[in-house]
Amino acid sequence: MPMRTRATALATLAVAALAAGTVLTAPAGAAPKKAAPPKFLAASELPPHPASTWTAGPVTDGFPAELAYCLGEGVPAYDYRHRVFHTDLDTGAAQVTVVTGSAAKGEALAALLNKEIRSCADRIEMSDPETEAEGRYYGRLPVEEGATVHGLHTETSWGATDIHLLSVGRDGRTVTVVGWGQMGDFGDAPVAAFKKTTKKAVNKLY
């Protein structure tokens, strides 16, 4: 079940995916050229699963519902694109990428996304008293303009427990978010492998 989001615990935030295309300027008299779209992770570049293999879905327009539990109402309207990944078991992942209008706008968006992730545990607990949530910060990665890695654990009053890893990375005006999740707690999170995946995601954009 990709990026497990317990119905009672995590279904309170909605995602708005609005269009805002970006086009490169061209010399007078020449047809304008669209910027090459950022590249996405392949299934083989995700943290290895010990008992299953990853399958990658198509690259699709819009913001993925799989990341709405943390990045919902606070996400600005941009032209998002995403890819969802799944295994045959309960582990899932998603990547969303957006090209903003400038490096400054990209920096501001990355900062906002990190802020939303840091406050995610508190917002989950406020929205659902039946769920306990804890967030952790796993540091910054030296890749392009930088990337940050976070963890989130949720546990419901009836015993359901889920662990998520999320990262935000930036290359100039382009921002990408990678999310990974499965049943379990912080001890089940492949942090080192997820950091490698995050570096690949940012380096692979262009």
XYZ file of N, CA, C and O in Angstrom:
824
model
N 0.858 -1.195 0.000
C 0.000 0.000 0.000
C 0.882 1.228 0.000
O 1.486 1.544 1.017
N 1.034 1.947 -1.129
C 2.003 3.035 -1.256
C 1.779 4.141 -0.251
O 0.669 4.633 -0.060
N 2.867 4.539 0.393
C 2.881 5.669 1.304
C 1.657 5.620 2.202
O 0.757 6.448 2.179
N 1.590 4.593 3.052
C 0.399 4.343 3.849
C -0.030 5.589 4.595
O 0.735 6.191 5.302
N -1.286 5.957 4.400
C -1.821 7.116 5.107
C -3.090 6.681 5.798
O -4.133 6.545 5.185
N -3.003 6.400 7.090
C -4.151 5.903 7.838
C -5.312 6.877 7.692
O -5.164 8.074 7.883
N -6.502 6.333 7.401
C -7.648 7.194 7.116
C -7.957 8.131 8.276
O -8.212 9.307 8.087
N -7.914 7.616 9.495
C -8.249 8.471 10.635
C -7.138 9.428 10.963
O -7.386 10.557 11.383
N -5.890 8.978 10.760
C -4.752 9.769 11.222
C -4.304 10.822 10.241
O -3.919 11.913 10.641
N -4.352 10.514 8.946
C -3.618 11.341 7.995
C -4.464 11.922 6.866
O -3.913 12.421 5.897
N -5.782 11.830 6.949
C -6.605 12.256 5.814
C -7.185 13.650 5.966
O -8.180 13.974 5.365
N -6.560 14.504 6.754
C -7.153 15.812 7.030
C -6.639 16.921 6.128
O -7.175 18.027 6.141
N -5.569 16.665 5.394
C -4.988 17.724 4.566
C -5.289 17.447 3.095
O -5.144 16.329 2.620
N -5.682 18.472 2.355
C -5.986 18.332 0.926
C -4.882 18.955 0.106
O -4.153 19.814 0.574
N -4.755 18.501 -1.145
C -3.718 19.022 -2.037
C -4.367 19.761 -3.193
O -5.304 19.260 -3.793
N -3.853 20.955 -3.501
C -4.309 21.702 -4.673
C -3.191 21.730 -5.691
O -2.120 22.231 -5.417
N -3.432 21.172 -6.879
C -2.422 21.175 -7.931
C -2.876 22.122 -9.027
O -3.808 21.834 -9.756
N -2.247 23.283 -9.132
C -2.633 24.307 -10.102
C -1.533 24.480 -11.140
O -0.376 24.197 -10.885
N -1.906 24.961 -12.315
C -0.937 25.086 -13.400
C -0.236 26.427 -13.368
O -0.821 27.442 -13.082
N 1.088 26.388 -13.677
C 1.883 27.618 -13.816
C 3.086 27.284 -14.664
O 4.172 27.055 -14.168
N 2.921 27.203 -15.995
C 3.982 26.736 -16.888
C 5.163 27.679 -16.933
O 5.055 28.860 -16.693
N 6.347 27.118 -17.282
C 7.573 27.885 -17.381
C 8.157 27.683 -18.772
O 8.350 26.560 -19.212
N 8.459 28.786 -19.487
C 8.985 28.720 -20.848
C 10.239 29.560 -20.938
O 10.310 30.653 -20.392
N 11.244 29.047 -21.620
C 12.465 29.815 -21.841
C 12.229 30.864 -22.928
O 11.481 30.640 -23.877
N 12.898 32.014 -22.811
C 12.799 33.023 -23.856
C 13.696 32.644 -25.024
O 14.682 31.937 -24.871
N 13.355 33.142 -26.199
C 14.124 32.819 -27.404
C 14.421 34.108 -28.145
O 13.756 35.126 -27.957
N 15.448 34.116 -29.026
C 15.750 35.312 -29.817
C 14.566 35.731 -30.663
O 13.716 34.918 -31.029
N 14.523 37.037 -31.013
C 13.426 37.556 -31.826
C 13.332 36.779 -33.129
O 14.333 36.526 -33.793
N 12.127 36.409 -33.495
C 11.912 35.702 -34.751
C 12.040 34.201 -34.625
O 11.691 33.480 -35.543
N 12.551 33.713 -33.490
C 12.699 32.270 -33.308
C 11.541 31.750 -32.468
O 11.006 32.453 -31.621
N 11.165 30.506 -32.712
C 10.099 29.899 -31.924
C 10.610 29.636 -30.510
O 11.735 29.180 -30.328
N 9.820 29.957 -29.481
C 10.270 29.721 -28.111
C 10.453 28.231 -27.839
O 9.716 27.394 -28.356
N 11.454 27.923 -27.038
C 11.738 26.530 -26.687
C 11.370 26.289 -25.229
O 11.672 27.096 -24.365
N 10.713 25.197 -24.988
C 10.383 24.829 -23.618
C 11.621 24.261 -22.928
O 12.438 23.603 -23.557
N 11.731 24.541 -21.642
C 12.836 23.991 -20.867
C 12.714 22.476 -20.809
O 11.613 21.923 -20.753
N 13.849 21.789 -20.856
C 13.829 20.334 -20.710
C 13.265 19.985 -19.343
O 13.682 20.554 -18.332
N 12.292 19.093 -19.267
C 11.698 18.767 -17.972
C 12.694 18.026 -17.086
O 13.540 17.278 -17.574
N 12.608 18.229 -15.783
C 13.497 17.500 -14.858
C 13.267 15.997 -14.961
O 12.153 15.540 -15.233
N 14.330 15.244 -14.747
C 14.229 13.784 -14.775
C 13.851 13.248 -13.397
O 14.143 13.863 -12.381
N 13.235 12.073 -13.404
C 12.765 11.448 -12.168
C 13.590 10.208 -11.830
O 14.270 9.632 -12.681
N 13.501 9.806 -10.582
C 14.140 8.573 -10.134
C 13.571 7.374 -10.894
O 12.418 7.355 -11.291
N 14.424 6.365 -11.047
C 13.978 5.062 -11.537
C 13.722 4.160 -10.334
O 14.196 4.425 -9.219
N 12.980 3.097 -10.538
C 12.657 2.189 -9.439
C 13.921 1.620 -8.787
O 13.982 1.440 -7.569
N 14.937 1.355 -9.589
C 16.173 0.758 -9.080
C 16.973 1.708 -8.190
O 17.915 1.284 -7.520
N 16.607 3.003 -8.172
C 17.349 3.995 -7.402
C 16.747 4.253 -6.021
O 17.256 5.069 -5.261
N 15.675 3.550 -5.702
C 15.073 3.666 -4.377
C 15.777 2.744 -3.389
O 16.498 1.820 -3.790
N 15.605 2.977 -2.066
C 16.213 2.073 -1.083
C 15.792 0.634 -1.346
O 14.595 0.352 -1.510
N 16.732 -0.293 -1.427
C 16.383 -1.687 -1.724
C 15.398 -2.251 -0.700
O 15.501 -1.973 0.501
N 14.441 -3.028 -1.187
C 13.495 -3.703 -0.302
C 13.978 -5.130 -0.092
O 14.318 -5.818 -1.057
N 14.028 -5.615 1.150
C 14.600 -6.939 1.405
C 13.783 -8.101 0.867
O 14.316 -9.200 0.690
N 12.487 -7.890 0.607
C 11.649 -9.022 0.221
C 10.805 -8.761 -1.019
O 9.938 -9.561 -1.350
N 11.054 -7.664 -1.713
C 10.245 -7.342 -2.884
C 11.036 -6.422 -3.804
O 12.138 -5.991 -3.474
N 10.488 -6.122 -4.961
C 11.126 -5.203 -5.899
C 10.218 -3.996 -6.117
O 8.994 -4.082 -5.967
N 10.835 -2.886 -6.483
C 10.096 -1.656 -6.724
C 9.543 -1.622 -8.150
O 10.199 -2.078 -9.091
N 8.367 -1.044 -8.288
C 7.765 -0.770 -9.590
C 7.477 0.720 -9.679
O 6.922 1.302 -8.737
N 7.865 1.346 -10.785
C 7.661 2.782 -10.964
C 6.438 3.042 -11.840
O 6.272 2.419 -12.890
N 5.603 3.960 -11.402
C 4.489 4.391 -12.220
C 4.930 5.436 -13.226
O 6.092 5.858 -13.239
N 4.035 5.915 -14.062
C 4.388 6.945 -15.043
C 4.558 8.306 -14.376
O 4.060 8.542 -13.280
N 5.276 9.190 -15.046
C 5.361 10.579 -14.589
C 4.043 11.257 -14.950
O 3.613 11.223 -16.102
N 3.408 11.865 -13.945
C 2.050 12.385 -14.088
C 1.983 13.828 -13.612
O 2.688 14.211 -12.676
N 1.149 14.635 -14.234
C 0.951 16.011 -13.790
C 0.217 16.045 -12.455
O -0.606 15.169 -12.158
N 0.493 17.095 -11.655
C -0.206 17.284 -10.398
C 0.629 16.878 -9.192
O 1.723 16.326 -9.313
N 0.099 17.188 -8.014
C 0.767 16.860 -6.750
C 0.256 15.508 -6.264
O -0.948 15.257 -6.268
N 1.143 14.612 -5.825
C 0.711 13.254 -5.465
C -0.053 13.204 -4.145
O 0.361 13.782 -3.144
N -1.163 12.498 -4.138
C -1.927 12.301 -2.908
C -1.096 11.577 -1.851
O -1.331 11.722 -0.655
N -0.083 10.815 -2.304
C 0.750 10.051 -1.368
C 1.559 10.945 -0.431
O 2.078 10.467 0.579
N 1.727 12.221 -0.762
C 2.462 13.144 0.101
C 1.551 14.147 0.800
O 2.024 15.047 1.494
N 0.237 13.978 0.662
C -0.707 14.959 1.204
C -0.771 14.941 2.721
O -1.210 15.913 3.327
N -0.348 13.852 3.351
C -0.445 13.795 4.818
C 0.443 14.836 5.483
O 0.184 15.256 6.616
N 1.514 15.276 4.807
C 2.374 16.329 5.347
C 2.324 17.607 4.519
O 2.462 18.697 5.058
N 2.176 17.476 3.228
C 2.255 18.626 2.326
C 0.916 18.806 1.633
O 0.707 18.365 0.506
N 0.001 19.432 2.339
C -1.340 19.585 1.799
C -1.705 21.020 1.548
O -1.287 21.631 0.572
N -2.462 21.605 2.452
C -3.006 22.945 2.249
C -1.930 24.025 2.173
O -2.140 25.082 1.600
N -0.749 23.771 2.747
C 0.287 24.795 2.748
C 1.154 24.835 1.508
O 2.056 25.671 1.413
N 0.904 23.954 0.548
C 1.735 23.892 -0.652
C 1.268 24.926 -1.672
O 0.100 24.935 -2.064
N 2.159 25.824 -2.125
C 1.757 26.846 -3.108
C 1.359 26.221 -4.445
O 1.754 25.101 -4.769
N 0.583 26.961 -5.211
C 0.132 26.491 -6.522
C 1.263 26.619 -7.533
O 1.710 27.714 -7.852
N 1.740 25.482 -8.033
C 2.742 25.429 -9.086
C 2.377 24.300 -10.042
O 1.440 23.534 -9.790
N 3.137 24.175 -11.095
C 2.918 23.118 -12.076
C 3.715 21.884 -11.651
O 4.819 21.654 -12.117
N 3.146 21.103 -10.744
C 3.844 19.941 -10.195
C 3.734 18.739 -11.128
O 2.742 18.570 -11.839
N 4.770 17.900 -11.082
C 4.751 16.606 -11.752
C 5.242 15.564 -10.750
O 6.063 15.874 -9.884
N 4.762 14.335 -10.864
C 5.146 13.346 -9.859
C 5.194 11.939 -10.437
O 4.656 11.668 -11.513
N 5.849 11.084 -9.683
C 5.895 9.647 -9.995
C 5.698 8.876 -8.688
O 6.301 9.217 -7.664
N 4.865 7.846 -8.739
C 4.589 7.004 -7.577
C 5.231 5.638 -7.783
O 5.224 5.104 -8.901
N 5.789 5.086 -6.716
C 6.452 3.778 -6.743
C 5.779 2.864 -5.721
O 5.287 3.334 -4.694
N 5.813 1.566 -5.992
C 5.251 0.628 -5.016
C 5.993 -0.692 -5.081
O 6.673 -1.008 -6.072
N 5.868 -1.458 -4.009
C 6.364 -2.835 -3.970
C 5.158 -3.760 -3.879
O 4.016 -3.315 -3.775
N 5.423 -5.069 -3.882
C 4.339 -6.038 -3.746
C 3.841 -6.124 -2.311
O 2.805 -6.746 -2.051
N 4.574 -5.520 -1.381
C 4.190 -5.562 0.025
C 3.637 -4.201 0.447
O 2.907 -3.581 -0.299
N 3.999 -3.725 1.633
C 3.361 -2.509 2.154
C 4.209 -1.261 1.980
O 3.837 -0.194 2.468
N 5.332 -1.348 1.286
C 6.230 -0.204 1.145
C 5.928 0.564 -0.135
O 5.734 -0.019 -1.192
N 5.895 1.901 -0.023
C 5.628 2.741 -1.176
C 6.493 3.984 -1.151
O 7.124 4.306 -0.144
N 6.539 4.693 -2.254
C 7.342 5.908 -2.349
C 6.725 6.822 -3.397
O 5.887 6.408 -4.201
N 7.139 8.077 -3.370
C 6.673 9.050 -4.352
C 7.720 10.136 -4.506
O 8.459 10.447 -3.565
N 7.797 10.713 -5.700
C 8.650 11.873 -5.959
C 7.831 12.926 -6.675
O 7.084 12.626 -7.610
N 7.932 14.170 -6.216
C 7.271 15.295 -6.872
C 8.328 16.334 -7.209
O 9.263 16.548 -6.439
N 8.199 16.942 -8.368
C 9.177 17.917 -8.846
C 8.449 19.132 -9.401
O 7.385 19.006 -10.005
N 9.025 20.308 -9.181
C 8.421 21.533 -9.681
C 9.522 22.486 -10.121
O 10.564 22.594 -9.480
N 9.298 23.158 -11.249
C 10.200 24.185 -11.747
C 9.565 25.535 -11.439
O 8.508 25.871 -11.983
N 10.184 26.311 -10.569
C 9.659 27.626 -10.218
C 10.180 28.672 -11.209
O 10.906 28.353 -12.143
N 9.847 29.960 -10.965
C 10.230 30.999 -11.899
C 11.651 31.485 -11.783
O 12.163 32.135 -12.697
N 12.318 31.201 -10.673
C 13.682 31.684 -10.465
C 14.330 30.886 -9.346
O 13.649 30.175 -8.593
N 15.663 31.018 -9.219
C 16.367 30.345 -8.134
C 15.883 30.846 -6.778
O 15.787 30.073 -5.817
N 15.571 32.143 -6.689
C 15.075 32.703 -5.424
C 13.728 32.093 -5.045
O 13.484 31.770 -3.866
N 12.850 31.918 -6.045
C 11.556 31.287 -5.773
C 11.739 29.817 -5.401
O 11.017 29.287 -4.550
N 12.701 29.154 -6.051
C 12.990 27.766 -5.706
C 13.480 27.641 -4.274
O 13.078 26.735 -3.536
N 14.343 28.563 -3.871
C 14.858 28.554 -2.498
C 13.727 28.780 -1.497
O 13.656 28.109 -0.460
N 12.828 29.706 -1.817
C 11.713 29.991 -0.919
C 10.770 28.796 -0.813
O 10.286 28.464 0.277
N 10.506 28.130 -1.940
C 9.622 26.968 -1.919
C 10.242 25.836 -1.116
O 9.564 25.186 -0.309
N 11.536 25.577 -1.319
C 12.203 24.516 -0.562
C 12.140 24.792 0.936
O 11.899 23.887 1.743
N 12.349 26.055 1.318
C 12.286 26.424 2.736
C 10.887 26.192 3.292
O 10.718 25.689 4.417
N 9.856 26.534 2.515
C 8.480 26.333 2.968
C 8.153 24.855 3.110
O 7.521 24.428 4.085
N 8.580 24.038 2.147
C 8.316 22.600 2.213
C 8.993 21.977 3.430
O 8.408 21.135 4.116
N 10.222 22.391 3.707
C 10.900 21.887 4.908
C 10.150 22.296 6.175
O 10.026 21.508 7.120
N 9.645 23.514 6.192
C 8.882 23.987 7.349
C 7.616 23.156 7.531
O 7.262 22.774 8.656
N 6.927 22.870 6.434
C 5.714 22.060 6.508
C 6.016 20.654 7.032
O 5.249 20.100 7.824
N 7.111 20.081 6.597
C 7.466 18.740 7.057
C 7.815 18.758 8.540
O 7.425 17.859 9.302
N 8.566 19.786 8.979
C 8.940 19.866 10.393
C 7.717 19.999 11.308
O 7.736 19.524 12.437
N 6.660 20.639 10.821
C 5.460 20.827 11.638
C 4.429 19.716 11.434
O 3.356 19.750 12.042
N 4.748 18.732 10.606
C 3.776 17.712 10.223
C 3.293 16.900 11.425
O 2.095 16.668 11.580
N 4.197 16.467 12.291
C 3.804 15.646 13.435
C 2.821 16.386 14.336
O 1.806 15.815 14.772
N 3.091 17.652 14.610
C 2.188 18.435 15.461
C 0.821 18.594 14.810
O -0.218 18.504 15.480
N 0.776 18.818 13.504
C -0.491 18.997 12.815
C -1.308 17.710 12.795
O -2.535 17.730 12.906
N -0.623 16.571 12.652
C -1.330 15.287 12.684
C -1.968 15.070 14.052
O -3.140 14.676 14.158
N -1.221 15.326 15.117
C -1.771 15.135 16.464
C -2.915 16.099 16.753
O -3.888 15.740 17.424
N -2.816 17.324 16.249
C -3.894 18.285 16.459
C -5.160 17.881 15.717
O -6.275 18.096 16.200
N -4.997 17.286 14.553
C -6.160 16.915 13.741
C -6.786 15.605 14.188
O -7.961 15.349 13.906
N -6.018 14.752 14.889
C -6.540 13.444 15.292
C -5.975 13.052 16.655
O -4.839 12.585 16.747
N -6.731 13.206 17.734
C -6.251 12.844 19.071
C -5.999 11.358 19.245
O -5.404 10.941 20.243
N -6.430 10.544 18.281
C -6.212 9.097 18.362
C -4.831 8.698 17.844
O -4.453 7.533 17.903
N -4.079 9.683 17.337
C -2.788 9.382 16.721
C -1.663 10.142 17.413
O -1.783 11.344 17.662
N -0.591 9.422 17.704
C 0.635 10.048 18.190
C 1.627 10.108 17.037
O 1.775 9.142 16.281
N 2.297 11.243 16.882
C 3.235 11.426 15.770
C 4.521 12.047 16.285
O 4.509 12.898 17.176
N 5.633 11.613 15.713
C 6.947 12.153 16.080
C 7.766 12.380 14.820
O 7.854 11.503 13.958
N 8.372 13.553 14.712
C 9.243 13.847 13.586
C 10.694 13.882 14.001
O 11.022 14.180 15.158
N 11.580 13.565 13.078
C 13.027 13.624 13.310
C 13.703 14.283 12.115
O 13.228 14.167 10.982
N 14.807 14.946 12.402
C 15.588 15.600 11.354
C 16.892 14.836 11.174
O 17.643 14.639 12.137
N 17.168 14.400 9.947
C 18.346 13.586 9.680
C 19.466 14.356 8.984
O 20.438 13.759 8.547
N 19.330 15.671 8.879
C 20.446 16.460 8.401
C 20.339 16.922 6.962
O 19.392 16.619 6.231
N 21.371 17.660 6.567
C 21.453 18.273 5.241
C 22.480 17.533 4.395
O 23.523 17.097 4.902
N 22.196 17.393 3.109
C 23.077 16.687 2.191
C 23.745 17.676 1.236
O 23.079 18.568 0.701
N 25.046 17.517 0.975
C 25.765 18.431 0.071
C 25.586 18.027 -1.391
O 26.451 17.403 -1.993
N 24.452 18.387 -1.966
C 24.182 18.065 -3.354
C 23.522 19.276 -4.007
O 22.524 19.794 -3.497
N 24.088 19.780 -5.126
C 23.606 20.983 -5.797
C 23.387 22.095 -4.766
O 24.285 22.403 -4.006
N 22.152 22.668 -4.699
C 21.888 23.716 -3.711
C 21.492 23.150 -2.350
O 21.077 23.882 -1.459
N 21.610 21.838 -2.189
C 21.361 21.220 -0.890
C 20.071 20.427 -0.837
O 19.147 20.635 -1.626
N 20.032 19.496 0.104
C 18.833 18.697 0.357
C 18.775 18.400 1.854
O 19.809 18.314 2.519
N 17.576 18.272 2.382
C 17.380 17.944 3.791
C 16.539 16.688 3.909
O 15.665 16.430 3.066
N 16.783 15.901 4.957
C 16.116 14.615 5.138
C 15.403 14.593 6.493
O 15.977 14.992 7.508
N 14.162 14.131 6.484
C 13.329 14.093 7.686
C 12.717 12.707 7.852
O 12.548 11.964 6.883
N 12.322 12.387 9.084
C 11.591 11.163 9.371
C 10.306 11.484 10.108
O 10.216 12.495 10.818
N 9.299 10.651 9.946
C 8.015 10.826 10.629
C 7.465 9.467 11.018
O 7.337 8.575 10.182
N 7.123 9.322 12.310
C 6.506 8.083 12.789
C 5.129 8.398 13.333
O 4.941 9.372 14.062
N 4.139 7.588 12.976
C 2.784 7.741 13.507
C 2.325 6.421 14.116
O 2.653 5.342 13.610
N 1.565 6.536 15.210
C 0.999 5.351 15.854
C -0.397 5.700 16.348
O -0.593 6.700 17.036
N -1.367 4.874 15.974
C -2.754 5.123 16.356
C -3.077 4.424 17.669
O -2.349 3.542 18.130
N -4.201 4.807 18.260
C -4.624 4.213 19.529
C -4.953 2.731 19.391
O -4.933 1.989 20.366
N -5.251 2.277 18.161
C -5.548 0.860 17.952
C -4.314 0.064 17.499
O -4.401 -1.098 17.148
N -3.142 0.711 17.503
C -1.902 -0.023 17.289
C -1.286 0.055 15.915
O -0.205 -0.510 15.702
N -1.919 0.745 14.979
C -1.322 0.879 13.639
C -0.121 1.815 13.719
O -0.202 2.903 14.278
N 0.996 1.393 13.163
C 2.217 2.189 13.226
C 2.866 2.272 11.850
O 2.967 1.270 11.139
N 3.265 3.483 11.477
C 3.855 3.711 10.154
C 5.077 4.611 10.275
O 5.126 5.511 11.129
N 6.056 4.377 9.409
C 7.265 5.196 9.367
C 7.411 5.778 7.968
O 7.199 5.089 6.965
N 7.752 7.061 7.918
C 7.952 7.744 6.647
C 9.301 8.459 6.660
O 9.738 8.964 7.703
N 9.930 8.534 5.507
C 11.099 9.377 5.282
C 10.754 10.361 4.180
O 10.122 9.985 3.187
N 11.155 11.621 4.370
C 10.889 12.651 3.374
C 12.122 13.509 3.193
O 12.852 13.771 4.145
N 12.355 13.947 1.971
C 13.485 14.836 1.698
C 13.063 15.925 0.734
O 12.168 15.734 -0.091
N 13.712 17.080 0.875
C 13.490 18.217 -0.013
C 14.843 18.614 -0.585
O 15.788 18.870 0.169
N 14.963 18.660 -1.899
C 16.216 19.033 -2.541
C 15.989 20.092 -3.609
O 14.881 20.229 -4.136
N 17.057 20.825 -3.927
C 16.914 21.906 -4.906
C 18.122 21.979 -5.831
O 19.259 21.831 -5.388
N 17.849 22.210 -7.110
C 18.866 22.504 -8.109
C 18.425 23.777 -8.825
O 17.555 23.747 -9.695
N 18.986 24.914 -8.408
C 18.572 26.187 -8.984
C 17.117 26.495 -8.682
O 16.695 26.533 -7.531
N 16.325 26.670 -9.729
C 14.912 26.993 -9.529
C 14.022 25.760 -9.428
O 12.796 25.877 -9.292
N 14.616 24.578 -9.517
C 13.854 23.327 -9.489
C 13.936 22.674 -8.117
O 15.013 22.529 -7.552
N 12.794 22.262 -7.605
C 12.694 21.650 -6.280
C 12.092 20.262 -6.431
O 11.163 20.059 -7.224
N 12.608 19.312 -5.674
C 12.029 17.973 -5.681
C 11.842 17.484 -4.252
O 12.649 17.795 -3.370
N 10.778 16.727 -4.046
C 10.497 16.089 -2.761
C 10.396 14.591 -3.002
O 9.727 14.148 -3.939
N 11.071 13.812 -2.161
C 10.991 12.357 -2.233
C 10.398 11.855 -0.920
O 10.804 12.299 0.164
N 9.441 10.965 -1.009
C 8.842 10.366 0.176
C 8.890 8.855 0.093
O 8.761 8.272 -0.988
N 9.088 8.223 1.236
C 9.135 6.755 1.348
C 8.361 6.379 2.596
O 8.421 7.105 3.603
N 7.634 5.253 2.594
C 6.893 4.875 3.784
C 6.519 3.410 3.818
O 6.385 2.759 2.773
N 6.358 2.882 5.044
C 5.895 1.517 5.246
C 5.434 1.360 6.693
O 5.564 2.266 7.506
N 4.895 0.199 7.028
C 4.577 -0.097 8.414
C 5.873 -0.221 9.213
O 6.868 -0.734 8.706
N 5.865 0.288 10.453
C 7.056 0.157 11.285
C 7.326 1.414 12.078
O 6.472 2.291 12.214
N 8.552 1.474 12.628
C 8.946 2.647 13.404
C 10.319 3.114 12.936
O 10.822 2.673 11.899
N 10.951 4.024 13.720
C 12.210 4.604 13.270
C 13.303 3.547 13.053
O 14.164 3.716 12.189
N 13.248 2.472 13.816
C 14.244 1.417 13.642
C 14.148 0.699 12.312
O 15.094 0.029 11.894
N 13.010 0.831 11.627
C 12.803 0.174 10.335
C 13.127 1.079 9.150
O 13.003 0.654 7.999
N 13.526 2.306 9.427
C 13.743 3.278 8.352
C 15.155 3.148 7.768
O 16.140 3.253 8.493
N 15.283 2.954 6.455
C 16.595 2.844 5.802
C 17.190 4.229 5.523
O 17.293 4.664 4.370
N 17.589 4.914 6.587
C 17.986 6.323 6.460
C 19.179 6.493 5.521
O 19.182 7.366 4.650
N 20.223 5.671 5.691
C 21.426 5.813 4.853
C 21.091 5.599 3.377
O 21.531 6.359 2.506
N 20.289 4.578 3.079
C 19.917 4.299 1.692
C 19.024 5.412 1.139
O 19.130 5.783 -0.035
N 18.155 5.955 1.985
C 17.275 7.033 1.536
C 18.064 8.306 1.237
O 17.727 9.047 0.310
N 19.120 8.554 2.003
C 19.978 9.705 1.708
C 20.631 9.546 0.336
O 20.745 10.509 -0.433
N 21.068 8.322 0.006
C 21.641 8.073 -1.314
C 20.596 8.312 -2.409
O 20.894 8.891 -3.459
N 19.367 7.870 -2.156
C 18.286 8.089 -3.111
C 18.030 9.573 -3.310
O 17.821 10.048 -4.437
N 18.056 10.331 -2.218
C 17.836 11.775 -2.307
C 18.908 12.447 -3.137
O 18.626 13.310 -3.983
N 20.169 12.069 -2.914
C 21.259 12.639 -3.719
C 21.069 12.319 -5.197
O 21.263 13.186 -6.062
N 20.678 11.095 -5.501
C 20.442 10.716 -6.895
C 19.292 11.541 -7.480
O 19.365 11.992 -8.636
N 18.256 11.759 -6.691
C 17.095 12.502 -7.180
C 17.478 13.921 -7.567
O 17.050 14.427 -8.610
N 18.288 14.577 -6.737
C 18.674 15.952 -7.010
C 19.682 16.021 -8.169
O 19.552 16.840 -9.075
N 20.683 15.135 -8.141
C 21.676 15.119 -9.215
C 21.070 14.777 -10.572
O 21.543 15.225 -11.621
N 20.001 13.991 -10.547
C 19.402 13.493 -11.786
C 18.445 14.511 -12.427
O 18.060 14.344 -13.598
N 18.079 15.550 -11.722
C 17.093 16.501 -12.251
C 17.493 17.022 -13.631
O 16.699 17.101 -14.543
N 18.800 17.384 -13.784
C 19.308 17.902 -15.056
C 20.675 17.308 -15.366
O 21.399 16.961 -14.465
